[in-house]
PDB file of C-alpha atoms in Angstrom:
ATOM      1  CA  MET A   1       0.000   0.000   0.000  1.00 76.00           C
ATOM      2  CA  GLU A   2       2.834   2.346   0.818  1.00 87.00           C
ATOM      3  CA  ALA A   3       4.443   1.647  -2.556  1.00 87.00           C
ATOM      4  CA  LEU A   4       1.245   2.730  -4.330  1.00 88.00           C
ATOM      5  CA  GLN A   5       1.224   6.003  -2.379  1.00 90.00           C
ATOM      6  CA  THR A   6       4.846   6.635  -3.338  1.00 91.00           C
ATOM      7  CA  ILE A   7       4.120   5.927  -7.011  1.00 92.00           C
ATOM      8  CA  ASP A   8       1.041   8.146  -6.835  1.00 91.00           C
ATOM      9  CA  THR A   9       3.030  10.985  -5.256  1.00 92.00           C
ATOM     10  CA  TYR A  10       5.846  10.838  -7.817  1.00 93.00           C
ATOM     11  CA  LEU A  11       3.368  10.558 -10.689  1.00 93.00           C
ATOM     12  CA  SER A  12       1.483  13.595  -9.414  1.00 94.00           C
ATOM     13  CA  ILE A  13       4.687  15.622  -8.986  1.00 95.00           C
ATOM     14  CA  SER A  14       5.979  14.687 -12.444  1.00 95.00           C
ATOM     15  CA  LEU A  15       2.657  15.565 -14.097  1.00 95.00           C
ATOM     16  CA  LYS A  16       2.637  18.945 -12.322  1.00 96.00           C
ATOM     17  CA  VAL A  17       6.174  19.626 -13.542  1.00 95.00           C
ATOM     18  CA  ILE A  18       5.234  18.663 -17.102  1.00 96.00           C
ATOM     19  CA  LEU A  19       2.117  20.846 -16.969  1.00 96.00           C
ATOM     20  CA  ARG A  20       4.079  23.809 -15.593  1.00 94.00           C
ATOM     21  CA  LEU A  21       6.726  23.335 -18.288  1.00 94.00           C
ATOM     22  CA  PHE A  22       4.047  23.169 -20.988  1.00 95.00           C
ATOM     23  CA  TYR A  23       2.392  26.321 -19.584  1.00 93.00           C
ATOM     24  CA  LYS A  24       5.626  28.338 -19.523  1.00 93.00           C
ATOM     25  CA  LEU A  25       6.751  27.070 -22.911  1.00 94.00           C
ATOM     26  CA  SER A  26       3.422  27.949 -24.542  1.00 94.00           C
ATOM     27  CA  ILE A  27       3.440  31.448 -23.000  1.00 94.00           C
ATOM     28  CA  ILE A  28       7.031  31.975 -24.184  1.00 94.00           C
ATOM     29  CA  LEU A  29       6.081  30.806 -27.694  1.00 94.00           C
ATOM     30  CA  LEU A  30       3.134  33.226 -27.650  1.00 93.00           C
ATOM     31  CA  GLY A  31       5.559  35.988 -26.649  1.00 92.00           C
ATOM     32  CA  ILE A  32       7.950  35.153 -29.476  1.00 93.00           C
ATOM     33  CA  PHE A  33       5.029  35.021 -31.902  1.00 92.00           C
ATOM     34  CA  GLY A  34       3.709  38.400 -30.712  1.00 88.00           C
ATOM     35  CA  PHE A  35       7.177  39.959 -30.877  1.00 90.00           C
ATOM     36  CA  VAL A  36       7.726  38.701 -34.429  1.00 90.00           C
ATOM     37  CA  LEU A  37       4.277  39.971 -35.468  1.00 87.00           C
ATOM     38  CA  SER A  38       4.994  43.413 -34.013  1.00 85.00           C
ATOM     39  CA  ILE A  39       8.376  43.671 -35.720  1.00 85.00           C
ATOM     40  CA  ASN A  40       6.816  42.383 -38.949  1.00 84.00           C
ATOM     41  CA  ASP A  41       4.159  45.093 -38.620  1.00 80.00           C
ATOM     42  CA  ILE A  42       6.898  47.743 -38.536  1.00 82.00           C
ATOM     43  CA  PHE A  43       8.507  46.489 -41.751  1.00 79.00           C
ATOM     44  CA  GLU A  44       5.200  45.783 -43.484  1.00 75.00           C
ATOM     45  CA  TYR A  45       6.107  47.097 -46.946  1.00 75.00           C
ATOM     46  CA  GLY A  46       9.479  45.376 -47.267  1.00 71.00           C
ATOM     47  CA  ASN A  47      11.542  48.558 -47.387  1.00 71.00           C
ATOM     48  CA  ILE A  48      13.985  48.327 -44.533  1.00 71.00           C
ATOM     49  CA  LEU A  49      14.256  51.953 -43.431  1.00 70.00           C
ATOM     50  CA  ALA A  50      12.167  53.837 -45.984  1.00 71.00           C
ATOM     51  CA  ASP A  51       8.768  53.049 -44.477  1.00 73.00           C
ATOM     52  CA  LEU A  52       9.597  53.672 -40.806  1.00 79.00           C
ATOM     53  CA  SER A  53       7.640  56.397 -39.081  1.00 80.00           C
ATOM     54  CA  ASN A  54       9.049  58.493 -36.248  1.00 83.00           C
ATOM     55  CA  ILE A  55       7.123  56.470 -33.678  1.00 84.00           C
ATOM     56  CA  GLU A  56       8.539  53.216 -35.039  1.00 85.00           C
ATOM     57  CA  ILE A  57      12.098  54.564 -34.997  1.00 87.00           C
ATOM     58  CA  ILE A  58      11.692  55.731 -31.393  1.00 90.00           C
ATOM     59  CA  PHE A  59      10.173  52.358 -30.475  1.00 90.00           C
ATOM     60  CA  LEU A  60      13.073  50.432 -32.017  1.00 90.00           C
ATOM     61  CA  LEU A  61      15.669  52.609 -30.267  1.00 93.00           C
ATOM     62  CA  VAL A  62      13.957  52.293 -26.886  1.00 94.00           C
ATOM     63  CA  LEU A  63      13.518  48.545 -27.484  1.00 93.00           C
ATOM     64  CA  LEU A  64      17.242  48.161 -28.129  1.00 94.00           C
ATOM     65  CA  GLY A  65      17.979  50.171 -24.976  1.00 95.00           C
ATOM     66  CA  LEU A  66      15.643  48.014 -22.904  1.00 94.00           C
ATOM     67  CA  PHE A  67      17.158  44.805 -24.224  1.00 93.00           C
ATOM     68  CA  GLU A  68      20.624  46.166 -23.407  1.00 94.00           C
ATOM     69  CA  ARG A  69      19.390  47.066 -19.890  1.00 93.00           C
ATOM     70  CA  HIS A  70      17.938  43.583 -19.523  1.00 93.00           C
ATOM     71  CA  TYR A  71      21.202  41.975 -20.618  1.00 93.00           C
ATOM     72  CA  LYS A  72      23.307  44.104 -18.239  1.00 92.00           C
ATOM     73  CA  TYR A  73      21.082  43.400 -15.235  1.00 92.00           C
ATOM     74  CA  CYS A  74      21.039  39.680 -16.011  1.00 91.00           C
ATOM     75  CA  LYS A  75      24.815  39.667 -16.335  1.00 91.00           C
ATOM     76  CA  LEU A  76      25.192  41.649 -13.089  1.00 90.00           C
ATOM     77  CA  LEU A  77      22.888  39.283 -11.195  1.00 90.00           C
ATOM     78  CA  ARG A  78      24.416  36.193 -12.838  1.00 90.00           C
ATOM     79  CA  THR A  79      21.095  35.068 -14.242  1.00 88.00           C
ATOM     80  CA  GLY A  80      21.251  31.864 -16.256  1.00 90.00           C
ATOM     81  CA  PHE A  81      21.299  32.056 -20.047  1.00 91.00           C
ATOM     82  CA  TRP A  82      17.897  30.432 -20.618  1.00 90.00           C
ATOM     83  CA  ARG A  83      16.202  32.497 -17.936  1.00 90.00           C
ATOM     84  CA  MET A  84      17.761  35.663 -19.359  1.00 91.00           C
ATOM     85  CA  LEU A  85      16.509  34.712 -22.804  1.00 91.00           C
ATOM     86  CA  ALA A  86      13.038  33.565 -21.718  1.00 92.00           C
ATOM     87  CA  SER A  87      11.968  36.258 -19.244  1.00 92.00           C
ATOM     88  CA  PRO A  88      11.171  39.047 -21.765  1.00 93.00           C
ATOM     89  CA  PHE A  89       9.268  36.621 -23.968  1.00 93.00           C
ATOM     90  CA  LEU A  90       7.370  35.227 -20.992  1.00 93.00           C
ATOM     91  CA  SER A  91       6.266  38.754 -20.168  1.00 92.00           C
ATOM     92  CA  LEU A  92       5.393  39.449 -23.808  1.00 92.00           C
ATOM     93  CA  GLY A  93       3.480  36.163 -23.949  1.00 93.00           C
ATOM     94  CA  ILE A  94       1.287  37.232 -21.059  1.00 92.00           C
ATOM     95  CA  LEU A  95       0.704  40.555 -22.835  1.00 89.00           C
ATOM     96  CA  PHE A  96      -0.140  38.759 -26.090  1.00 88.00           C
ATOM     97  CA  LEU A  97      -2.541  36.479 -24.211  1.00 89.00           C
ATOM     98  CA  PHE A  98      -4.206  39.617 -22.859  1.00 87.00           C
ATOM     99  CA  TYR A  99      -4.508  40.899 -26.462  1.00 83.00           C
ATOM    100  CA  ILE A 100      -6.124  37.647 -27.534  1.00 84.00           C
ATOM    101  CA  PHE A 101      -8.618  37.974 -24.675  1.00 85.00           C
ATOM    102  CA  ILE A 102      -9.448  41.578 -25.640  1.00 82.00           C
ATOM    103  CA  ILE A 103      -9.878  40.650 -29.320  1.00 78.00           C
ATOM    104  CA  GLY A 104     -12.143  37.743 -28.376  1.00 79.00           C
ATOM    105  CA  PHE A 105     -14.179  39.955 -26.067  1.00 80.00           C
ATOM    106  CA  GLY A 106     -14.418  42.600 -28.811  1.00 74.00           C
ATOM    107  CA  SER A 107     -15.638  40.033 -31.327  1.00 74.00           C
ATOM    108  CA  ILE A 108     -18.297  38.833 -28.900  1.00 79.00           C
ATOM    109  CA  ILE A 109     -19.453  42.425 -28.385  1.00 76.00           C
ATOM    110  CA  SER A 110     -19.464  43.128 -32.135  1.00 70.00           C
ATOM    111  CA  GLU A 111     -21.419  39.909 -32.740  1.00 70.00           C
ATOM    112  CA  CYS A 112     -23.977  41.046 -30.159  1.00 70.00           C
ATOM    113  CA  ASN A 113     -24.245  44.414 -31.927  1.00 61.00           C
ATOM    114  CA  VAL A 114     -24.926  42.634 -35.225  1.00 54.00           C
ATOM    115  CA  SER A 115     -27.626  40.547 -33.533  1.00 51.00           C
ATOM    116  CA  PHE A 116     -29.312  43.593 -32.018  1.00 50.00           C
ATOM    117  CA  GLN A 117     -29.293  45.982 -34.983  1.00 51.00           C
ATOM    118  CA  HIS A 118     -32.474  47.610 -33.786  1.00 50.00           C
ATOM    119  CA  CYS A 119     -30.484  49.166 -30.907  1.00 52.00           C
ATOM    120  CA  SER A 120     -29.391  52.664 -31.846  1.00 51.00           C
ATOM    121  CA  VAL A 121     -25.878  53.958 -31.256  1.00 49.00           C
ATOM    122  CA  SER A 122     -25.435  57.681 -30.940  1.00 48.00           C
ATOM    123  CA  LYS A 123     -22.972  59.562 -33.155  1.00 47.00           C
ATOM    124  CA  VAL A 124     -20.795  60.386 -30.152  1.00 45.00           C
ATOM    125  CA  GLU A 125     -20.453  56.702 -29.213  1.00 48.00           C
ATOM    126  CA  LYS A 126     -19.800  55.707 -32.824  1.00 50.00           C
ATOM    127  CA  THR A 127     -17.118  58.414 -33.197  1.00 48.00           C
ATOM    128  CA  SER A 128     -15.380  57.354 -29.975  1.00 48.00           C
ATOM    129  CA  ILE A 129     -15.439  53.700 -31.086  1.00 50.00           C
ATOM    130  CA  ASP A 130     -14.010  54.651 -34.504  1.00 51.00           C
ATOM    131  CA  LEU A 131     -11.320  56.770 -32.826  1.00 50.00           C
ATOM    132  CA  PHE A 132     -10.324  53.859 -30.577  1.00 52.00           C
ATOM    133  CA  LEU A 133      -9.939  51.491 -33.537  1.00 56.00           C
ATOM    134  CA  GLN A 134      -7.522  53.696 -35.507  1.00 62.00           C
ATOM    135  CA  PRO A 135      -4.469  51.671 -36.649  1.00 64.00           C
ATOM    136  CA  ASN A 136      -1.964  54.271 -35.426  1.00 70.00           C
ATOM    137  CA  LEU A 137      -3.526  54.313 -31.963  1.00 73.00           C
ATOM    138  CA  ILE A 138      -3.524  50.526 -31.786  1.00 76.00           C
ATOM    139  CA  GLN A 139       0.093  50.324 -32.969  1.00 79.00           C
ATOM    140  CA  SER A 140       1.239  53.037 -30.539  1.00 81.00           C
ATOM    141  CA  SER A 141      -0.510  51.392 -27.601  1.00 82.00           C
ATOM    142  CA  ASN A 142       0.984  48.047 -28.641  1.00 84.00           C
ATOM    143  CA  PHE A 143       4.461  49.596 -28.668  1.00 88.00           C
ATOM    144  CA  ILE A 144       3.993  51.212 -25.264  1.00 89.00           C
ATOM    145  CA  LEU A 145       2.677  48.009 -23.685  1.00 88.00           C
ATOM    146  CA  MET A 146       5.512  45.970 -25.224  1.00 90.00           C
ATOM    147  CA  LEU A 147       8.112  48.376 -23.849  1.00 92.00           C
ATOM    148  CA  ILE A 148       6.530  48.311 -20.388  1.00 92.00           C
ATOM    149  CA  SER A 149       6.375  44.522 -20.536  1.00 91.00           C
ATOM    150  CA  ILE A 150      10.069  44.206 -21.416  1.00 91.00           C
ATOM    151  CA  TYR A 151      10.987  46.816 -18.803  1.00 92.00           C
ATOM    152  CA  LEU A 152       9.149  44.863 -16.106  1.00 90.00           C
ATOM    153  CA  SER A 153      10.706  41.528 -17.108  1.00 90.00           C
ATOM    154  CA  THR A 154      14.204  42.659 -16.111  1.00 89.00           C
ATOM    155  CA  PRO A 155      15.418  41.092 -12.847  1.00 87.00           C
ATOM    156  CA  LEU A 156      16.339  43.548 -10.115  1.00 83.00           C
ATOM    157  CA  LEU A 157      18.607  43.443  -7.123  1.00 75.00           C
ATOM    158  CA  ILE A 158      16.463  44.247  -4.086  1.00 69.00           C
ATOM    159  CA  LYS A 159      17.984  44.602  -0.649  1.00 58.00           C
ATOM    160  CA  LYS A 160      15.870  43.839   2.404  1.00 50.00           C
ATOM    161  CA  GLN A 161      16.350  47.359   3.775  1.00 49.00           C
ATOM    162  CA  GLN A 162      14.926  48.907   0.585  1.00 52.00           C
ATOM    163  CA  VAL A 163      11.738  46.818   0.680  1.00 49.00           C
ATOM    164  CA  LYS A 164      10.827  47.737   4.267  1.00 50.00           C
ATOM    165  CA  VAL A 165       7.502  49.598   4.258  1.00 48.00           C
ATOM    166  CA  ASP A 166       5.920  51.279   7.277  1.00 49.00           C
ATOM    167  CA  LEU A 167       2.159  50.836   7.431  1.00 46.00           C
TER     168      LEU A 167
END
């Protein structure tokens, strides 16, 4: 009986490890996919530098700076190679998963609006919806959220004295 409990325990632990590995790997792959899509969106016409807008140039420069910051902090803290490589994409994967949720929620809402065409939408609401769905606004917000996501994925050295908070 004790042997069955031991087998059950090890089986449970190994399945949890496999599930956690699958979860992290799929989020990292989502992050890589989202990063490649965003970079592909910048170079959408095939011209390397001719079709870059000012916002895209600023984004690329800040992105390079954030990746350099990430590399320096990881090197300073002696973070392992795979963790250094995976942490920005894990953060971007969570962001991309959030995008997928928002797009799915938006499609459900738009499907409901198609079903209930007799409901009237005022011009002010329609204008604000159209303003929100502008490609430049979506791309700029995507860039800002990507930069914040990469900034937050950098490991930090925190001393116990710095974390002390008086309540």
